[in-house]
Amino acid sequence: MKSSGQSQKEKPSKQRQTQPKISDHASILAVAPPLANASTMTDASALDISAIIREVSKNIGEVMEQKLSKFSDTLDKITSRLDDQSKRIGEAEQRVSNVEDQLATMEQRLKEMEKCSAGMAQRLDEGENRSRRDNIRILNFKENAEGNNSIQFFESWLPTALGLSTAKGRIKIDRAHRSFGPKGNRPPPVIIKLHNSRDKMKILSAAKKVQNLEYAGSPIYIAQDLSLAVREKRRSFNDVCQKLLDKKIRFVMRYPARLVVNYRGSEHTFENAYEAQTFVDGSLE
C-alpha cells in the first residue's frame, strides 16, 4: 500500500519538472531584445551604404561632368580648328586649280610661241640663204694671197684654176671679202658674190671635176655659201659621207641639208645624220 501511495506522490513531482521554470522565461525575455537590436543595426547599415553609394555616385557624376565638359570644350576647339583648316585647304585647292588652269593656258601659248618662233627662224634662215644664193666660199685660201684687189684677182684666177672658158677670160664678181669671225688655225674663208647666178653652178660643177685643186702649195676647196645653221646640219653628215666614200657609193647633198644616197638603183633620202648612219650600218654591205 505504501508503495502505491508513494508512487502517487512521485507523479506530481515529475509533472512539475516538465513545466518551464520562471527563470527560463526570464532568460528568454533577456535574449529577445538583442535580436531586435541586430535587425535595427542591419537596417541602419543598409541606409549608410545607400547614402555612401549615392554620395560616391554623386561625386563620380560631378567629376565625369567636369571631365566631359572639358572634353567637350576641347572637341569644340578642335572642331573649330578643323573647320578653319578645311576652309584654308579649300581655298588652297582653289588657288592650285586656278594656277593649273593658268599653267595649261600658258603651256598652250608657249607651244604656239615656240611653233611661231621655229617658223620665224626657218623663214629667217631661208631668207639668209636666198641672199647668199649667188655666193661661193673658197676655203683654206691663204690670207693676203689675193693681194690688195681681191675682186680682180679671183675674176682671173677662178676660170684659170677650174679650166672654165669665158668670153673675156674672166668671171664677173660683184664682191669678194674674207669671212668675219675669230681666227683659228685655218685662214678665214673667202666669200665671193658672183654677178651672174649661172656662173655659180659652173664653178661648183668644175670644182668637183678638178682633183687636188691648190694654190701656193695649199689645197683649196670651193663650196656654196650657206647659213651657219645649214652648214652645221650638213657637217653632221660628215662621218656618214666618209663611209659612203670608202664604200664607193654615190651620194649627193641637196639643199638645204638632205643626204640622197643612190644604192642598188634606188635613191634613199635622209633628213638627219642618225637615220643615215643607221642605214649605212645596217643595210650597206
mmCIF file of N, CA, C and O in Angstrom, residues 172-263:
data_model
loop_
_atom_site.group_PDB
_atom_site.id
_atom_site.type_symbol
_atom_site.label_atom_id
_atom_site.label_comp_id
_atom_site.label_asym_id
_atom_site.label_seq_id
_atom_site.Cartn_x
_atom_site.Cartn_y
_atom_site.Cartn_z
ATOM 1 N N LYS A 172 82.798 87.672 -163.909
ATOM 2 C CA LYS A 172 82.449 88.938 -163.271
ATOM 3 C C LYS A 172 82.027 88.694 -161.830
ATOM 4 O O LYS A 172 81.154 87.878 -161.541
ATOM 5 N N ILE A 173 82.672 89.441 -160.930
ATOM 6 C CA ILE A 173 82.419 89.323 -159.500
ATOM 7 C C ILE A 173 81.988 90.674 -158.957
ATOM 8 O O ILE A 173 82.598 91.706 -159.263
ATOM 9 N N ASP A 174 80.952 90.673 -158.127
ATOM 10 C CA ASP A 174 80.484 91.916 -157.515
ATOM 11 C C ASP A 174 81.245 92.240 -156.226
ATOM 12 O O ASP A 174 81.605 93.394 -155.983
ATOM 13 N N ARG A 175 81.466 91.210 -155.372
ATOM 14 C CA ARG A 175 82.171 91.434 -154.113
ATOM 15 C C ARG A 175 83.047 90.229 -153.808
ATOM 16 O O ARG A 175 82.715 89.091 -154.188
ATOM 17 N N ALA A 176 84.095 90.466 -153.063
ATOM 18 C CA ALA A 176 84.972 89.398 -152.583
ATOM 19 C C ALA A 176 85.613 89.870 -151.283
ATOM 20 O O ALA A 176 86.250 90.918 -151.241
ATOM 21 N N HIS A 177 85.418 89.092 -150.209
ATOM 22 C CA HIS A 177 85.967 89.505 -148.914
ATOM 23 C C HIS A 177 86.153 88.268 -148.038
ATOM 24 O O HIS A 177 85.609 87.189 -148.294
ATOM 25 N N ARG A 178 86.914 88.442 -146.982
ATOM 26 C CA ARG A 178 87.113 87.370 -146.018
ATOM 27 C C ARG A 178 85.933 87.322 -145.040
ATOM 28 O O ARG A 178 85.352 88.343 -144.689
ATOM 29 N N SER A 179 85.610 86.112 -144.629
ATOM 30 C CA SER A 179 84.520 85.951 -143.672
ATOM 31 C C SER A 179 84.941 86.481 -142.311
ATOM 32 O O SER A 179 86.086 86.321 -141.887
ATOM 33 N N PHE A 180 83.995 87.101 -141.620
ATOM 34 C CA PHE A 180 84.282 87.629 -140.286
ATOM 35 C C PHE A 180 84.168 86.512 -139.261
ATOM 36 O O PHE A 180 83.401 85.568 -139.400
ATOM 37 N N GLY A 181 84.924 86.644 -138.208
ATOM 38 C CA GLY A 181 84.879 85.651 -137.140
ATOM 39 C C GLY A 181 86.238 85.492 -136.513
ATOM 40 O O GLY A 181 87.235 86.046 -136.987
ATOM 41 N N PRO A 182 86.298 84.729 -135.409
ATOM 42 C CA PRO A 182 87.590 84.520 -134.735
ATOM 43 C C PRO A 182 88.551 83.740 -135.614
ATOM 44 O O PRO A 182 88.172 82.807 -136.322
ATOM 45 N N LYS A 183 89.805 84.145 -135.576
ATOM 46 C CA LYS A 183 90.820 83.465 -136.381
ATOM 47 C C LYS A 183 91.285 82.204 -135.681
ATOM 48 O O LYS A 183 91.452 82.149 -134.473
ATOM 49 N N GLY A 184 91.485 81.167 -136.484
ATOM 50 C CA GLY A 184 91.956 79.893 -135.953
ATOM 51 C C GLY A 184 93.173 79.418 -136.705
ATOM 52 O O GLY A 184 93.952 80.210 -137.246
ATOM 53 N N ASN A 185 93.323 78.088 -136.729
ATOM 54 C CA ASN A 185 94.466 77.524 -137.431
ATOM 55 C C ASN A 185 94.326 77.684 -138.942
ATOM 56 O O ASN A 185 95.325 77.805 -139.650
ATOM 57 N N ARG A 186 93.094 77.665 -139.411
ATOM 58 C CA ARG A 186 92.867 77.830 -140.840
ATOM 59 C C ARG A 186 92.525 79.287 -141.158
ATOM 60 O O ARG A 186 91.925 79.970 -140.339
ATOM 61 N N PRO A 187 92.884 79.736 -142.344
ATOM 62 C CA PRO A 187 92.540 81.110 -142.721
ATOM 63 C C PRO A 187 91.039 81.259 -142.910
ATOM 64 O O PRO A 187 90.353 80.297 -143.265
ATOM 65 N N PRO A 188 90.488 82.442 -142.661
ATOM 66 C CA PRO A 188 89.046 82.654 -142.870
ATOM 67 C C PRO A 188 88.684 82.413 -144.330
ATOM 68 O O PRO A 188 89.463 82.714 -145.239
ATOM 69 N N PRO A 189 87.500 81.822 -144.571
ATOM 70 C CA PRO A 189 87.104 81.576 -145.967
ATOM 71 C C PRO A 189 86.860 82.881 -146.721
ATOM 72 O O PRO A 189 86.543 83.905 -146.127
ATOM 73 N N VAL A 190 87.010 82.804 -148.047
ATOM 74 C CA VAL A 190 86.754 83.949 -148.920
ATOM 75 C C VAL A 190 85.319 83.839 -149.424
ATOM 76 O O VAL A 190 84.924 82.798 -149.972
ATOM 77 N N ILE A 191 84.538 84.888 -149.233
ATOM 78 C CA ILE A 191 83.147 84.929 -149.695
ATOM 79 C C ILE A 191 83.122 85.747 -150.989
ATOM 80 O O ILE A 191 83.546 86.907 -151.006
ATOM 81 N N ILE A 192 82.631 85.132 -152.051
ATOM 82 C CA ILE A 192 82.590 85.795 -153.357
ATOM 83 C C ILE A 192 81.146 85.895 -153.817
ATOM 84 O O ILE A 192 80.431 84.885 -153.862
ATOM 85 N N LYS A 193 80.744 87.097 -154.169
ATOM 86 C CA LYS A 193 79.406 87.344 -154.719
ATOM 87 C C LYS A 193 79.544 87.480 -156.235
ATOM 88 O O LYS A 193 80.144 88.424 -156.752
ATOM 89 N N LEU A 194 78.981 86.469 -156.940
ATOM 90 C CA LEU A 194 79.059 86.446 -158.396
ATOM 91 C C LEU A 194 77.992 87.346 -158.993
ATOM 92 O O LEU A 194 76.903 87.485 -158.448
ATOM 93 N N HIS A 195 78.334 87.914 -160.105
ATOM 94 C CA HIS A 195 77.389 88.820 -160.768
ATOM 95 C C HIS A 195 76.274 88.036 -161.454
ATOM 96 O O HIS A 195 75.115 88.439 -161.415
ATOM 97 N N ASN A 196 76.604 86.912 -162.062
ATOM 98 C CA ASN A 196 75.631 86.063 -162.758
ATOM 99 C C ASN A 196 75.429 84.784 -161.952
ATOM 100 O O ASN A 196 76.395 84.082 -161.622
ATOM 101 N N SER A 197 74.181 84.481 -161.638
ATOM 102 C CA SER A 197 73.884 83.295 -160.845
ATOM 103 C C SER A 197 74.246 82.006 -161.570
ATOM 104 O O SER A 197 74.563 81.000 -160.939
ATOM 105 N N ARG A 198 74.239 82.030 -162.909
ATOM 106 C CA ARG A 198 74.584 80.823 -163.660
ATOM 107 C C ARG A 198 76.048 80.459 -163.495
ATOM 108 O O ARG A 198 76.429 79.289 -163.618
ATOM 109 N N ASP A 199 76.890 81.452 -163.211
ATOM 110 C CA ASP A 199 78.319 81.157 -163.023
ATOM 111 C C ASP A 199 78.562 80.323 -161.766
ATOM 112 O O ASP A 199 79.545 79.582 -161.689
ATOM 113 N N LYS A 200 77.658 80.424 -160.809
ATOM 114 C CA LYS A 200 77.832 79.654 -159.569
ATOM 115 C C LYS A 200 77.806 78.160 -159.855
ATOM 116 O O LYS A 200 78.679 77.411 -159.383
ATOM 117 N N MET A 201 76.817 77.691 -160.609
ATOM 118 C CA MET A 201 76.721 76.266 -160.898
ATOM 119 C C MET A 201 77.892 75.794 -161.746
ATOM 120 O O MET A 201 78.387 74.676 -161.575
ATOM 121 N N LYS A 202 78.358 76.665 -162.671
ATOM 122 C CA LYS A 202 79.519 76.298 -163.479
ATOM 123 C C LYS A 202 80.751 76.097 -162.604
ATOM 124 O O LYS A 202 81.502 75.139 -162.776
ATOM 125 N N ILE A 203 80.955 77.007 -161.674
ATOM 126 C CA ILE A 203 82.129 76.916 -160.797
ATOM 127 C C ILE A 203 82.055 75.687 -159.905
ATOM 128 O O ILE A 203 83.035 74.949 -159.745
ATOM 129 N N LEU A 204 80.905 75.428 -159.291
ATOM 130 C CA LEU A 204 80.765 74.280 -158.394
ATOM 131 C C LEU A 204 80.919 72.962 -159.149
ATOM 132 O O LEU A 204 81.545 72.014 -158.647
ATOM 133 N N SER A 205 80.346 72.896 -160.356
ATOM 134 C CA SER A 205 80.471 71.682 -161.154
ATOM 135 C C SER A 205 81.908 71.441 -161.567
ATOM 136 O O SER A 205 82.408 70.310 -161.509
ATOM 137 N N ALA A 206 82.601 72.530 -161.966
ATOM 138 C CA ALA A 206 84.003 72.383 -162.378
ATOM 139 C C ALA A 206 84.888 72.026 -161.191
ATOM 140 O O ALA A 206 85.856 71.261 -161.326
ATOM 141 N N ALA A 207 84.579 72.562 -159.992
ATOM 142 C CA ALA A 207 85.389 72.274 -158.809
ATOM 143 C C ALA A 207 85.315 70.803 -158.436
ATOM 144 O O ALA A 207 86.277 70.227 -157.909
ATOM 145 N N LYS A 208 84.168 70.134 -158.698
ATOM 146 C CA LYS A 208 84.060 68.701 -158.408
ATOM 147 C C LYS A 208 84.918 67.867 -159.355
ATOM 148 O O LYS A 208 85.403 66.791 -158.975
ATOM 149 N N LYS A 209 85.114 68.365 -160.557
ATOM 150 C CA LYS A 209 85.865 67.601 -161.546
ATOM 151 C C LYS A 209 87.374 67.750 -161.375
ATOM 152 O O LYS A 209 88.130 66.845 -161.709
ATOM 153 N N VAL A 210 87.779 68.917 -160.875
ATOM 154 C CA VAL A 210 89.212 69.150 -160.712
ATOM 155 C C VAL A 210 89.700 68.448 -159.450
ATOM 156 O O VAL A 210 89.150 68.620 -158.363
ATOM 157 N N GLN A 211 90.725 67.653 -159.607
ATOM 158 C CA GLN A 211 91.298 66.948 -158.471
ATOM 159 C C GLN A 211 92.522 67.712 -157.964
ATOM 160 O O GLN A 211 93.297 68.267 -158.738
ATOM 161 N N ASN A 212 92.655 67.711 -156.653
ATOM 162 C CA ASN A 212 93.805 68.346 -155.999
ATOM 163 C C ASN A 212 93.934 69.815 -156.386
ATOM 164 O O ASN A 212 95.003 70.291 -156.794
ATOM 165 N N LEU A 213 92.826 70.541 -156.258
ATOM 166 C CA LEU A 213 92.866 71.974 -156.506
ATOM 167 C C LEU A 213 93.661 72.636 -155.381
ATOM 168 O O LEU A 213 93.365 72.433 -154.199
ATOM 169 N N GLU A 214 94.664 73.443 -155.747
ATOM 170 C CA GLU A 214 95.506 74.062 -154.740
ATOM 171 C C GLU A 214 96.019 75.411 -155.233
ATOM 172 O O GLU A 214 95.945 75.728 -156.429
ATOM 173 N N TYR A 215 96.536 76.173 -154.262
ATOM 174 C CA TYR A 215 97.155 77.458 -154.592
ATOM 175 C C TYR A 215 98.275 77.707 -153.575
ATOM 176 O O TYR A 215 98.039 77.586 -152.365
ATOM 177 N N ALA A 216 99.420 78.012 -154.075
ATOM 178 C CA ALA A 216 100.607 78.262 -153.243
ATOM 179 C C ALA A 216 100.877 77.101 -152.302
ATOM 180 O O ALA A 216 101.245 77.288 -151.129
ATOM 181 N N GLY A 217 100.700 75.896 -152.811
ATOM 182 C CA GLY A 217 101.006 74.703 -152.030
ATOM 183 C C GLY A 217 99.945 74.299 -151.043
ATOM 184 O O GLY A 217 100.116 73.317 -150.303
ATOM 185 N N SER A 218 98.801 74.987 -151.004
ATOM 186 C CA SER A 218 97.723 74.645 -150.063
ATOM 187 C C SER A 218 96.509 74.140 -150.826
ATOM 188 O O SER A 218 96.137 74.735 -151.841
ATOM 189 N N PRO A 219 95.914 73.046 -150.379
ATOM 190 C CA PRO A 219 94.702 72.546 -151.036
ATOM 191 C C PRO A 219 93.557 73.542 -150.870
ATOM 192 O O PRO A 219 93.362 74.119 -149.801
ATOM 193 N N ILE A 220 92.794 73.717 -151.944
ATOM 194 C CA ILE A 220 91.700 74.686 -151.958
ATOM 195 C C ILE A 220 90.388 73.946 -152.158
ATOM 196 O O ILE A 220 90.300 73.001 -152.945
ATOM 197 N N TYR A 221 89.345 74.412 -151.462
ATOM 198 C CA TYR A 221 88.022 73.817 -151.573
ATOM 199 C C TYR A 221 87.021 74.930 -151.889
ATOM 200 O O TYR A 221 87.083 76.017 -151.302
ATOM 201 N N ILE A 222 86.100 74.636 -152.817
ATOM 202 C CA ILE A 222 85.073 75.605 -153.210
ATOM 203 C C ILE A 222 83.710 75.004 -152.904
ATOM 204 O O ILE A 222 83.421 73.858 -153.280
ATOM 205 N N ALA A 223 82.867 75.741 -152.209
ATOM 206 C CA ALA A 223 81.542 75.243 -151.803
ATOM 207 C C ALA A 223 80.533 76.376 -151.867
ATOM 208 O O ALA A 223 80.882 77.540 -152.077
ATOM 209 N N GLN A 224 79.279 76.011 -151.714
ATOM 210 C CA GLN A 224 78.221 77.023 -151.660
ATOM 211 C C GLN A 224 78.365 77.854 -150.386
ATOM 212 O O GLN A 224 78.868 77.383 -149.360
ATOM 213 N N ASP A 225 77.916 79.056 -150.443
ATOM 214 C CA ASP A 225 77.884 79.914 -149.266
ATOM 215 C C ASP A 225 76.502 79.797 -148.626
ATOM 216 O O ASP A 225 75.514 80.334 -149.138
ATOM 217 N N LEU A 226 76.440 79.093 -147.529
ATOM 218 C CA LEU A 226 75.170 78.835 -146.851
ATOM 219 C C LEU A 226 75.197 79.413 -145.440
ATOM 220 O O LEU A 226 76.258 79.764 -144.907
ATOM 221 N N SER A 227 74.025 79.480 -144.826
ATOM 222 C CA SER A 227 73.926 79.993 -143.461
ATOM 223 C C SER A 227 74.591 79.030 -142.474
ATOM 224 O O SER A 227 74.836 77.857 -142.779
ATOM 225 N N LEU A 228 74.878 79.554 -141.295
ATOM 226 C CA LEU A 228 75.549 78.731 -140.284
ATOM 227 C C LEU A 228 74.702 77.522 -139.900
ATOM 228 O O LEU A 228 75.235 76.419 -139.714
ATOM 229 N N ALA A 229 73.400 77.700 -139.762
ATOM 230 C CA ALA A 229 72.532 76.578 -139.372
ATOM 231 C C ALA A 229 72.580 75.454 -140.397
ATOM 232 O O ALA A 229 72.677 74.273 -140.042
ATOM 233 N N VAL A 230 72.547 75.813 -141.672
ATOM 234 C CA VAL A 230 72.596 74.789 -142.722
ATOM 235 C C VAL A 230 73.966 74.134 -142.765
ATOM 236 O O VAL A 230 74.084 72.909 -142.934
ATOM 237 N N ARG A 231 75.023 74.930 -142.584
ATOM 238 C CA ARG A 231 76.370 74.346 -142.605
ATOM 239 C C ARG A 231 76.567 73.372 -141.453
ATOM 240 O O ARG A 231 77.170 72.302 -141.616
ATOM 241 N N GLU A 232 76.043 73.731 -140.272
ATOM 242 C CA GLU A 232 76.168 72.821 -139.127
ATOM 243 C C GLU A 232 75.400 71.529 -139.370
ATOM 244 O O GLU A 232 75.879 70.440 -139.023
ATOM 245 N N LYS A 233 74.234 71.619 -139.947
ATOM 246 C CA LYS A 233 73.452 70.410 -140.213
ATOM 247 C C LYS A 233 74.131 69.545 -141.261
ATOM 248 O O LYS A 233 74.167 68.315 -141.141
ATOM 249 N N ARG A 234 74.701 70.183 -142.270
ATOM 250 C CA ARG A 234 75.427 69.401 -143.276
ATOM 251 C C ARG A 234 76.683 68.779 -142.688
ATOM 252 O O ARG A 234 77.062 67.655 -143.051
ATOM 253 N N ARG A 235 77.315 69.514 -141.766
ATOM 254 C CA ARG A 235 78.531 68.980 -141.156
ATOM 255 C C ARG A 235 78.246 67.731 -140.332
ATOM 256 O O ARG A 235 79.130 66.889 -140.146
ATOM 257 N N SER A 236 77.019 67.593 -139.829
ATOM 258 C CA SER A 236 76.687 66.402 -139.043
ATOM 259 C C SER A 236 76.684 65.132 -139.890
ATOM 260 O O SER A 236 76.746 64.026 -139.346
ATOM 261 N N PHE A 237 76.637 65.260 -141.216
ATOM 262 C CA PHE A 237 76.663 64.101 -142.110
ATOM 263 C C PHE A 237 78.082 63.693 -142.495
ATOM 264 O O PHE A 237 78.248 62.767 -143.303
ATOM 265 N N ASN A 238 79.111 64.344 -141.972
ATOM 266 C CA ASN A 238 80.486 64.103 -142.425
ATOM 267 C C ASN A 238 80.901 62.645 -142.263
ATOM 268 O O ASN A 238 81.489 62.049 -143.176
ATOM 269 N N ASP A 239 80.621 62.052 -141.082
ATOM 270 C CA ASP A 239 81.026 60.660 -140.853
ATOM 271 C C ASP A 239 80.323 59.711 -141.820
ATOM 272 O O ASP A 239 80.941 58.777 -142.353
ATOM 273 N N VAL A 240 79.050 59.945 -142.046
ATOM 274 C CA VAL A 240 78.299 59.096 -142.971
ATOM 275 C C VAL A 240 78.843 59.249 -144.391
ATOM 276 O O VAL A 240 79.016 58.250 -145.113
ATOM 277 N N CYS A 241 79.104 60.473 -144.781
ATOM 278 C CA CYS A 241 79.642 60.712 -146.136
ATOM 279 C C CYS A 241 80.998 60.050 -146.313
ATOM 280 O O CYS A 241 81.299 59.508 -147.394
ATOM 281 N N GLN A 242 81.811 60.051 -145.254
ATOM 282 C CA GLN A 242 83.123 59.396 -145.360
ATOM 283 C C GLN A 242 82.968 57.888 -145.538
ATOM 284 O O GLN A 242 83.697 57.267 -146.331
ATOM 285 N N LYS A 243 82.025 57.282 -144.841
ATOM 286 C CA LYS A 243 81.783 55.843 -145.011
ATOM 287 C C LYS A 243 81.279 55.542 -146.422
ATOM 288 O O LYS A 243 81.668 54.532 -147.024
ATOM 289 N N LEU A 244 80.424 56.420 -146.937
ATOM 290 C CA LEU A 244 79.925 56.223 -148.298
ATOM 291 C C LEU A 244 81.063 56.343 -149.318
ATOM 292 O O LEU A 244 81.114 55.585 -150.299
ATOM 293 N N LEU A 245 81.971 57.265 -149.086
ATOM 294 C CA LEU A 245 83.139 57.398 -149.976
ATOM 295 C C LEU A 245 84.019 56.158 -149.898
ATOM 296 O O LEU A 245 84.522 55.683 -150.939
ATOM 297 N N ASP A 246 84.217 55.627 -148.693
ATOM 298 C CA ASP A 246 85.055 54.427 -148.541
ATOM 299 C C ASP A 246 84.425 53.231 -149.248
ATOM 300 O O ASP A 246 85.142 52.383 -149.793
ATOM 301 N N LYS A 247 83.081 53.152 -149.258
ATOM 302 C CA LYS A 247 82.400 52.049 -149.921
ATOM 303 C C LYS A 247 82.111 52.346 -151.393
ATOM 304 O O LYS A 247 81.500 51.534 -152.084
ATOM 305 N N LYS A 248 82.541 53.529 -151.839
ATOM 306 C CA LYS A 248 82.368 53.946 -153.236
ATOM 307 C C LYS A 248 80.891 53.921 -153.642
ATOM 308 O O LYS A 248 80.520 53.420 -154.708
ATOM 309 N N ILE A 249 80.076 54.467 -152.770
ATOM 310 C CA ILE A 249 78.637 54.579 -153.035
ATOM 311 C C ILE A 249 78.325 56.039 -153.325
ATOM 312 O O ILE A 249 78.754 56.944 -152.605
ATOM 313 N N ARG A 250 77.583 56.272 -154.393
ATOM 314 C CA ARG A 250 77.283 57.633 -154.829
ATOM 315 C C ARG A 250 76.243 58.272 -153.907
ATOM 316 O O ARG A 250 75.292 57.628 -153.462
ATOM 317 N N PHE A 251 76.459 59.547 -153.667
ATOM 318 C CA PHE A 251 75.512 60.309 -152.851
ATOM 319 C C PHE A 251 75.619 61.774 -153.251
ATOM 320 O O PHE A 251 76.579 62.210 -153.906
ATOM 321 N N VAL A 252 74.632 62.550 -152.839
ATOM 322 C CA VAL A 252 74.620 63.971 -153.112
ATOM 323 C C VAL A 252 73.916 64.669 -151.946
ATOM 324 O O VAL A 252 72.985 64.118 -151.346
ATOM 325 N N MET A 253 74.403 65.870 -151.625
ATOM 326 C CA MET A 253 73.787 66.668 -150.561
ATOM 327 C C MET A 253 72.933 67.740 -151.210
ATOM 328 O O MET A 253 73.434 68.617 -151.916
ATOM 329 N N ARG A 254 71.631 67.668 -150.991
ATOM 330 C CA ARG A 254 70.705 68.612 -151.587
ATOM 331 C C ARG A 254 70.283 69.671 -150.566
ATOM 332 O O ARG A 254 70.325 69.448 -149.353
ATOM 333 N N TYR A 255 69.883 70.791 -151.121
ATOM 334 C CA TYR A 255 69.508 71.922 -150.266
ATOM 335 C C TYR A 255 68.208 71.623 -149.520
ATOM 336 O O TYR A 255 67.292 71.018 -150.096
ATOM 337 N N PRO A 256 68.134 72.007 -148.247
ATOM 338 C CA PRO A 256 69.214 72.664 -147.507
ATOM 339 C C PRO A 256 70.219 71.695 -146.911
ATOM 340 O O PRO A 256 71.408 71.961 -146.914
ATOM 341 N N ALA A 257 69.748 70.560 -146.381
ATOM 342 C CA ALA A 257 70.665 69.577 -145.805
ATOM 343 C C ALA A 257 70.009 68.209 -145.851
ATOM 344 O O ALA A 257 69.649 67.628 -144.818
ATOM 345 N N ARG A 258 69.837 67.687 -147.042
ATOM 346 C CA ARG A 258 69.250 66.364 -147.242
ATOM 347 C C ARG A 258 70.264 65.493 -147.981
ATOM 348 O O ARG A 258 70.715 65.848 -149.077
ATOM 349 N N LEU A 259 70.589 64.376 -147.365
ATOM 350 C CA LEU A 259 71.533 63.454 -147.972
ATOM 351 C C LEU A 259 70.767 62.441 -148.816
ATOM 352 O O LEU A 259 69.871 61.757 -148.309
ATOM 353 N N VAL A 260 71.119 62.361 -150.087
ATOM 354 C CA VAL A 260 70.474 61.422 -151.002
ATOM 355 C C VAL A 260 71.517 60.387 -151.408
ATOM 356 O O VAL A 260 72.555 60.718 -151.990
ATOM 357 N N VAL A 261 71.233 59.118 -151.076
ATOM 358 C CA VAL A 261 72.157 58.008 -151.357
ATOM 359 C C VAL A 261 71.576 57.163 -152.477
ATOM 360 O O VAL A 261 70.409 56.741 -152.408
ATOM 361 N N ASN A 262 72.382 56.906 -153.497
ATOM 362 C CA ASN A 262 71.979 56.052 -154.609
ATOM 363 C C ASN A 262 72.569 54.662 -154.364
ATOM 364 O O ASN A 262 73.769 54.439 -154.518
ATOM 365 N N TYR A 263 71.701 53.722 -153.975
ATOM 366 C CA TYR A 263 72.176 52.383 -153.618
ATOM 367 C C TYR A 263 71.321 51.333 -154.322
ATOM 368 O O TYR A 263 70.104 51.301 -154.162
#
